[in-house]
One Martini backbone bead per residue (centre of mass of N, CA, C, O) as a GRO file, in nm:
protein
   67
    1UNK     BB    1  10.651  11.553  13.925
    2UNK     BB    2  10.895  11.355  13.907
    3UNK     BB    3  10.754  11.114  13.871
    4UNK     BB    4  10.635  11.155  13.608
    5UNK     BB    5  10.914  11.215  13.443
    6UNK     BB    6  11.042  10.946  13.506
    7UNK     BB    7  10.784  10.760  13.385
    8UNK     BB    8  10.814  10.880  13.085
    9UNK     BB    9  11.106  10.781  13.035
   10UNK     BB   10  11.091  10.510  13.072
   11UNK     BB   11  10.874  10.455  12.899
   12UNK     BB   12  11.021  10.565  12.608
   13UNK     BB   13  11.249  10.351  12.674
   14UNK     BB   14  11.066  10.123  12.613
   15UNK     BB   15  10.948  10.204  12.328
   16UNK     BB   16  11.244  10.199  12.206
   17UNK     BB   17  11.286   9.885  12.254
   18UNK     BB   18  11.024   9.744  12.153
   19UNK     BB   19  11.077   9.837  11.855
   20UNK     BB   20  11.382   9.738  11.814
   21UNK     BB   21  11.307   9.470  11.862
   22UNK     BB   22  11.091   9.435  11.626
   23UNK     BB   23  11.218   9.489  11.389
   24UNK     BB   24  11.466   9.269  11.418
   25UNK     BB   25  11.247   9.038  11.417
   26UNK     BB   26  11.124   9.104  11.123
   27UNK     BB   27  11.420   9.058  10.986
   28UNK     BB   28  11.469   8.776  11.042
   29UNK     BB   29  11.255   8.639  10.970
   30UNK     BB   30  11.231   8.773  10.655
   31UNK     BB   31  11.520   8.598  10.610
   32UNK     BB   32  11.377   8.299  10.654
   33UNK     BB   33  11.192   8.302  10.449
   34UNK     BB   34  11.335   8.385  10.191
   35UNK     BB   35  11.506   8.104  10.218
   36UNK     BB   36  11.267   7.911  10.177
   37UNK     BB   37  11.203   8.007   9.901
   38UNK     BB   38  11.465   7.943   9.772
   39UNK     BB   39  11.504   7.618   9.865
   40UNK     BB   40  11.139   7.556   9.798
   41UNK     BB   41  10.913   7.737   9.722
   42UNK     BB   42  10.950   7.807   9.393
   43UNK     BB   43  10.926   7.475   9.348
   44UNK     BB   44  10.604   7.473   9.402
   45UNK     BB   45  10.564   7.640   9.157
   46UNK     BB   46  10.567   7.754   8.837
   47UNK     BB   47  10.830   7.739   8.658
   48UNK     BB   48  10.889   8.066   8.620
   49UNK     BB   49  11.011   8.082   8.932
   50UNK     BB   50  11.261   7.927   8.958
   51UNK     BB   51  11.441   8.171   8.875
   52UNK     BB   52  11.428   8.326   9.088
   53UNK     BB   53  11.407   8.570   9.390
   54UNK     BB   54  11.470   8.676   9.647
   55UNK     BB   55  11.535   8.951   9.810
   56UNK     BB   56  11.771   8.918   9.987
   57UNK     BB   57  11.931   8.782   9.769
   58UNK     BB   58  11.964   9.047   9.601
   59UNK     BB   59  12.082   9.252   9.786
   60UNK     BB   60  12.329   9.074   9.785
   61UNK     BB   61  12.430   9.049   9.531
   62UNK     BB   62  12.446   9.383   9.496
   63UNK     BB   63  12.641   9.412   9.773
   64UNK     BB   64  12.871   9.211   9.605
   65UNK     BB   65  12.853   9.285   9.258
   66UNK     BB   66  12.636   9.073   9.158
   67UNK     BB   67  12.443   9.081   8.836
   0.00000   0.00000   0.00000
């Protein structure tokens, strides 16, 4: 029984350490996609893209206060 407990344990530790992981790594993805749109992508896309922004971009100038 005490086995059981232990192994339950471990699992759930196990799989909140690699949801927390996975978070992580889809939001550094998800900031790097992002910088390449700014960058180079929207440059690709039709003129009226042009003055666009990533969403990643939107939320720094917001949390800076630049408006």
């Amino acid at each position: 029984m005490m086995t059981i407990i232990v192994a339950s344990i471990l699992s759930l530790a196990t799989l909140a350490f690699v949801t927390w992981r996975y978070f992580v790594v889809m939001k550094a993805q998800a900031v790097k996609n992002d910088r390449a749109y700014d960058e180079d992508g929207k440059f690709k896309l039709a003129s009226e893209y042009h003055q666009s922004e990533s969403a990643t971009a939107a939320a720094e100038r917001k949390r800076e206060g630049r408006h």
